[in-house]
PDB file of C-alpha atoms in Angstrom:
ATOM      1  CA  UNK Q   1      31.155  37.991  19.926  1.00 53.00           C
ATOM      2  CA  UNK Q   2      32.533  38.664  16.515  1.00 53.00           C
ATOM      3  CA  UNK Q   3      35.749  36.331  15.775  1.00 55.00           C
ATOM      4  CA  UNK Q   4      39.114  36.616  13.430  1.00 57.00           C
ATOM      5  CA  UNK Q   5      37.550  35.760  10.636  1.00 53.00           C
ATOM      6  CA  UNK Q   6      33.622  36.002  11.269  1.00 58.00           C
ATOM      7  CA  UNK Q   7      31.948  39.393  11.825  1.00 57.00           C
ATOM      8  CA  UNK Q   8      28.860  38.361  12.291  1.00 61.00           C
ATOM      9  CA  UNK Q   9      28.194  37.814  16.381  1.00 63.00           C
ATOM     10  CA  UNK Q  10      28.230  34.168  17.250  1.00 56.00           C
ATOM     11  CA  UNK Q  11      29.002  32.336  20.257  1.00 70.00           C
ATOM     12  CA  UNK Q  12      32.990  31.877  21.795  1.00 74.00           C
ATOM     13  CA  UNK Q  13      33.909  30.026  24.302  1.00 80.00           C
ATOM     14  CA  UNK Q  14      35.471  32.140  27.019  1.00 80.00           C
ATOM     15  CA  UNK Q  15      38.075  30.832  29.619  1.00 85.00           C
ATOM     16  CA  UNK Q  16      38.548  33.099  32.364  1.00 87.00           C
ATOM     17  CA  UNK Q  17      37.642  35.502  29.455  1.00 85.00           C
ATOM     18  CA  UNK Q  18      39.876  34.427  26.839  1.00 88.00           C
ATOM     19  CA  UNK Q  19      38.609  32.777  23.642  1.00 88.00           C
ATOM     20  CA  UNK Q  20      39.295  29.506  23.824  1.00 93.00           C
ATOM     21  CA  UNK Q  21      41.041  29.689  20.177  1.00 93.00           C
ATOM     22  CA  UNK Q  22      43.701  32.634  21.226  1.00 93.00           C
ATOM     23  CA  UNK Q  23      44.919  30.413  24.512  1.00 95.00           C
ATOM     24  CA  UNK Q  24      45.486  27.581  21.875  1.00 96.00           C
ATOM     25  CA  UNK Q  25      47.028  30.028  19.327  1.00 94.00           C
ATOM     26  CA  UNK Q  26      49.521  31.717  21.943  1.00 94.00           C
ATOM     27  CA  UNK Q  27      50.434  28.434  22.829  1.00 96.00           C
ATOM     28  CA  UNK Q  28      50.988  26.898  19.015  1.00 97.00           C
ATOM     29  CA  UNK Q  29      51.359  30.148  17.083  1.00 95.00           C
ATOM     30  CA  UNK Q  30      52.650  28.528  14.008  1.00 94.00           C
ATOM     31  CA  UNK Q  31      49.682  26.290  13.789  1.00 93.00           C
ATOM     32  CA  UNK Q  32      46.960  29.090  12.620  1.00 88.00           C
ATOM     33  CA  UNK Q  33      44.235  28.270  15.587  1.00 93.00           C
ATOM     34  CA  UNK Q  34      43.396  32.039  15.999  1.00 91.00           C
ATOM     35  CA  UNK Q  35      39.739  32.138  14.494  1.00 88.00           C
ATOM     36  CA  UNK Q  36      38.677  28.687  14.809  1.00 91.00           C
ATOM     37  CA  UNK Q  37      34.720  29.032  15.880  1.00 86.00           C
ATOM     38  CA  UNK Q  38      33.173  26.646  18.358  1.00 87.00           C
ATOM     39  CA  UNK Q  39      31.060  23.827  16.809  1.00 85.00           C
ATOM     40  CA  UNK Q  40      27.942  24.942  19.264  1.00 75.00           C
ATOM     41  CA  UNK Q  41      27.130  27.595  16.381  1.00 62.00           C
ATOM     42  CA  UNK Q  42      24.087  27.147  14.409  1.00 69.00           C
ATOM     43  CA  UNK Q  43      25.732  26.961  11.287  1.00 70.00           C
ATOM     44  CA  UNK Q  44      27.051  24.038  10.688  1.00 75.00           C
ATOM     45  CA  UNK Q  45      26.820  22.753   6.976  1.00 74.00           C
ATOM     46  CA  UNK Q  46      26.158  19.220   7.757  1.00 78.00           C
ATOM     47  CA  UNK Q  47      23.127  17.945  10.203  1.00 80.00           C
ATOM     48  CA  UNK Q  48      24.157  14.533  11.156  1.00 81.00           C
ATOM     49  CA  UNK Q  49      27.831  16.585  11.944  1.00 82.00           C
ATOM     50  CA  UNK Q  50      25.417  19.486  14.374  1.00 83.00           C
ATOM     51  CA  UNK Q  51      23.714  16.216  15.656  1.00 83.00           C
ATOM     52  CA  UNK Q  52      27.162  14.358  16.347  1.00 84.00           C
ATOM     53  CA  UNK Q  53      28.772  17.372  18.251  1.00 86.00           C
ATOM     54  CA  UNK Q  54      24.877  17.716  20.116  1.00 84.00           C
ATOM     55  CA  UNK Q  55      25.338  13.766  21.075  1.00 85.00           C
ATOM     56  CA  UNK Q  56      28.710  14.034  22.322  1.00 86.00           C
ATOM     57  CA  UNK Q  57      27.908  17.062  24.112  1.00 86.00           C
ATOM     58  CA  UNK Q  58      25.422  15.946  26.078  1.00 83.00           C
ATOM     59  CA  UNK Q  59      26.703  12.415  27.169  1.00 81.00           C
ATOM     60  CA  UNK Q  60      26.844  12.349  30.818  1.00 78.00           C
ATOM     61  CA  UNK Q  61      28.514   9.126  31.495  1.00 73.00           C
ATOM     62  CA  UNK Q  62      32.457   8.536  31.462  1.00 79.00           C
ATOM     63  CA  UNK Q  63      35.272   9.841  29.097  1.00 88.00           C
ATOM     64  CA  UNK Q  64      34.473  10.500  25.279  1.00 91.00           C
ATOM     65  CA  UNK Q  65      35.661  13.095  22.665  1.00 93.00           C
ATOM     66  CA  UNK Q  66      33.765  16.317  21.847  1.00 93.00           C
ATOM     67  CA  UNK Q  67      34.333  18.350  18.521  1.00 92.00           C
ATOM     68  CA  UNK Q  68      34.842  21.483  20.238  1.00 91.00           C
ATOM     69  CA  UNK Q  69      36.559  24.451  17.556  1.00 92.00           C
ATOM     70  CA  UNK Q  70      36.434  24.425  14.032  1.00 88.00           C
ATOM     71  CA  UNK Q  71      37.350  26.047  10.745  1.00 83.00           C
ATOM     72  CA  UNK Q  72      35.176  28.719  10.122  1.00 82.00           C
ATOM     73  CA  UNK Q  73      35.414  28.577   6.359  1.00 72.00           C
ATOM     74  CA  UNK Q  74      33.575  25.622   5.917  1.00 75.00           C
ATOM     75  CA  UNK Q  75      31.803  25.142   9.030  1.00 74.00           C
ATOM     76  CA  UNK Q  76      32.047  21.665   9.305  1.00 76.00           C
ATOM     77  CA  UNK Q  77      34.176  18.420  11.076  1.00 83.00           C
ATOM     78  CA  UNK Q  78      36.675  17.871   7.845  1.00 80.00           C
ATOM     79  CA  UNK Q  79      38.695  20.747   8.419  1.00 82.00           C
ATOM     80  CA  UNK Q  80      40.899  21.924  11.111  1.00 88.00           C
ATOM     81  CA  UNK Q  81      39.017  20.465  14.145  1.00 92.00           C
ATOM     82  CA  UNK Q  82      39.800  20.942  18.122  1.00 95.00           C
ATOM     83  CA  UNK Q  83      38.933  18.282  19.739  1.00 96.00           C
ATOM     84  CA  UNK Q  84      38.087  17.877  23.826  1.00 96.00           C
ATOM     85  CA  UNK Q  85      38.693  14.612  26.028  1.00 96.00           C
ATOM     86  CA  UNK Q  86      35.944  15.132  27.964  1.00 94.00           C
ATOM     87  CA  UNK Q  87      34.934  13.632  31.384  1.00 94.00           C
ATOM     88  CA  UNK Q  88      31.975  14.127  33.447  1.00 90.00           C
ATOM     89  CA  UNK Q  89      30.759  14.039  36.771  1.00 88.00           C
ATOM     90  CA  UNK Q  90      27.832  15.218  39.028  1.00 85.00           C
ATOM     91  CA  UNK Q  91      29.035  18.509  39.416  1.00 88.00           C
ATOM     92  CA  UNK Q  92      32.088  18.996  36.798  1.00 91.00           C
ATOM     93  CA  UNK Q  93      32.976  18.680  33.627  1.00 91.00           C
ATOM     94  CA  UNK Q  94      36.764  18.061  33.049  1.00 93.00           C
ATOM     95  CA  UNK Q  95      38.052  18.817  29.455  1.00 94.00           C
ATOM     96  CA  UNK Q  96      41.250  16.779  30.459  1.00 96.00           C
ATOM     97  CA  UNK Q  97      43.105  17.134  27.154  1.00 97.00           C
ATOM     98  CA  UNK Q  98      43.015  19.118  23.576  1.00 97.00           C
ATOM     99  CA  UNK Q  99      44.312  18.297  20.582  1.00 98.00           C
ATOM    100  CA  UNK Q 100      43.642  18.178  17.030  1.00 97.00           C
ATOM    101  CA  UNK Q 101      41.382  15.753  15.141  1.00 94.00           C
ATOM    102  CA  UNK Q 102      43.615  13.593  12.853  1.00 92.00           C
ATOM    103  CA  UNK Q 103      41.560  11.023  12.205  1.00 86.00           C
ATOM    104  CA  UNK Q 104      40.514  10.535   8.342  1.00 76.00           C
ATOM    105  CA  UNK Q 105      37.497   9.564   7.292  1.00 65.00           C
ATOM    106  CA  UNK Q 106      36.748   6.516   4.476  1.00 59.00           C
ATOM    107  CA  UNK Q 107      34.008   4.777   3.284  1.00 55.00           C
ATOM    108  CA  UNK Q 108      34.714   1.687   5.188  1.00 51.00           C
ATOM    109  CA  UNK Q 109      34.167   3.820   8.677  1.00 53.00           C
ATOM    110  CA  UNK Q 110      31.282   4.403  10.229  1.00 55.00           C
ATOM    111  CA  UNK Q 111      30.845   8.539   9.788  1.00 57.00           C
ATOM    112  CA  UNK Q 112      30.393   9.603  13.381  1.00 63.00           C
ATOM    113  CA  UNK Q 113      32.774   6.881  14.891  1.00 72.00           C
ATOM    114  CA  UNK Q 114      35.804   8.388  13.205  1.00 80.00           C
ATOM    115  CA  UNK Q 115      35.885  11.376  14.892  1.00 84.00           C
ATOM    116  CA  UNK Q 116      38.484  11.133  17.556  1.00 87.00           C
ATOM    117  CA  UNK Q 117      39.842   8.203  16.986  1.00 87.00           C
ATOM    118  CA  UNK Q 118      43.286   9.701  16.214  1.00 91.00           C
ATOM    119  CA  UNK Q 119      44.228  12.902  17.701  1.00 95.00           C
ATOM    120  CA  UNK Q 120      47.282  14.659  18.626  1.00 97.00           C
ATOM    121  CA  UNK Q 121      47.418  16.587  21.920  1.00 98.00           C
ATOM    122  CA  UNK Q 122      48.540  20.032  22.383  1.00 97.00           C
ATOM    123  CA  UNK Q 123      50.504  19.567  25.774  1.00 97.00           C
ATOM    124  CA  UNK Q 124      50.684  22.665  26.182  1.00 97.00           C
ATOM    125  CA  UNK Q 125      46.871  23.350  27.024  1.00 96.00           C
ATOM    126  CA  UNK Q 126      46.202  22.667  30.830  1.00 95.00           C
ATOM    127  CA  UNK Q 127      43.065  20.683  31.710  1.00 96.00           C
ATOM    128  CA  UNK Q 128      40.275  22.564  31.876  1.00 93.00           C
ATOM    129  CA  UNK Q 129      37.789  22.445  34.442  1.00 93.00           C
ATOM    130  CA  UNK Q 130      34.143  23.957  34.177  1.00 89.00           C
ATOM    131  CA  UNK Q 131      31.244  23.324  36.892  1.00 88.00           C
ATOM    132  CA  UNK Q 132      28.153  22.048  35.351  1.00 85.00           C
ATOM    133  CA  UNK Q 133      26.280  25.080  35.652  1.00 82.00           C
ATOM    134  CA  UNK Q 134      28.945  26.912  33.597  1.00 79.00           C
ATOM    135  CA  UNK Q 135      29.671  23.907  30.932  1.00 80.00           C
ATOM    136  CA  UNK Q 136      25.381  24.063  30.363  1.00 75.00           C
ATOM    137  CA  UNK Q 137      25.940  27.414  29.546  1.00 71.00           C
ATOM    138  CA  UNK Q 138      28.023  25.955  26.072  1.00 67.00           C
ATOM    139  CA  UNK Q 139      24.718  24.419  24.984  1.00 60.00           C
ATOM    140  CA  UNK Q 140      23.532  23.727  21.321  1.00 46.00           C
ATOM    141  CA  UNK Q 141      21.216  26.424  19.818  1.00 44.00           C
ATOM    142  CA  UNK Q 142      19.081  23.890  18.546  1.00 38.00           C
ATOM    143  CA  UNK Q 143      17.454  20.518  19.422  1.00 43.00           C
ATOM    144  CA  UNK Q 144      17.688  17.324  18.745  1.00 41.00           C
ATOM    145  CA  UNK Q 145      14.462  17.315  16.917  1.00 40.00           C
ATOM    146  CA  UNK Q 146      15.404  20.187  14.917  1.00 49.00           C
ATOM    147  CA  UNK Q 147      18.305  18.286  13.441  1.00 47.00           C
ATOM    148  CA  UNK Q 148      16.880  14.782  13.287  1.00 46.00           C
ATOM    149  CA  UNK Q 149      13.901  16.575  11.093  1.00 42.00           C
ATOM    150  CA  UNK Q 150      15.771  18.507   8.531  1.00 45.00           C
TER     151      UNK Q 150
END
């Protein structure tokens, strides 16, 4: 689908067939969230950033946060960033909160540990709850390899 501010098609995430960036934006209007893209594009300036959100994506063990909308103007994690507390089980995935990435990155931090470490949550989004056959269907256009080798 084609979003606010990107014509070209690229991939939204839908729930219950709303972009995931207009239920955040009808809930925080003032906050500008209408047109942020998801991170799963193929586009993202920065590799180790596509192989960060890949990692984090595909962790199946216990609760960690996923990059999951960004700015499209830049198309990378040091914009406006939507983050997911993410949990997952055998058969769900639970994005239990959403907020927005606060965290700032310096030299003394480790690049991908910094993401997520200070967030504030948008109470107003519910948790959202996919079943893994739905959640796979948010997977990365590319591979691992792809990124580790450029």
């Amino acid at each position: 689908m084609e979003s606010k501010y990107v014509k070209a098609e690229h991939p939204i995430i839908l729930v219950d067939g709303i972009s995931l960036d207009k239920i955040i934006d009808e809930q925080y209007p003032d906050r500008f969230f209408l047109g942020l893209i998801p991170t799963i594009v193929d586009w993202m300036i920065l590799r180790k950033e596509a192989y960060l959100v890949q990692r984090r994506f595909n962790t199946s063990q216990g609760i960690h946060i996923l990059p999951i909308l960004m700015c499209p103007d830049d198309c990378d994690l040091a914009c406006t960033l939507i983050v997911a507390e993410v949990e997952v089980s055998e058969k769900l995935v639970k994005w239990k909160r959403i907020g927005v990435d606060t965290s700032r990155y310096d030299e003394s931090c480790v690049y991908e540990e910094y993401i997520g470490t200070e967030v504030e949550w948008l109470d107003k989004i519910p948790e959202l709850i996919f079943s893994k056959e739905d959640y796979e269907q948010l997977n990365i256009i590319y591979t691992l390899n792809e990124i580790q080798d450029e």
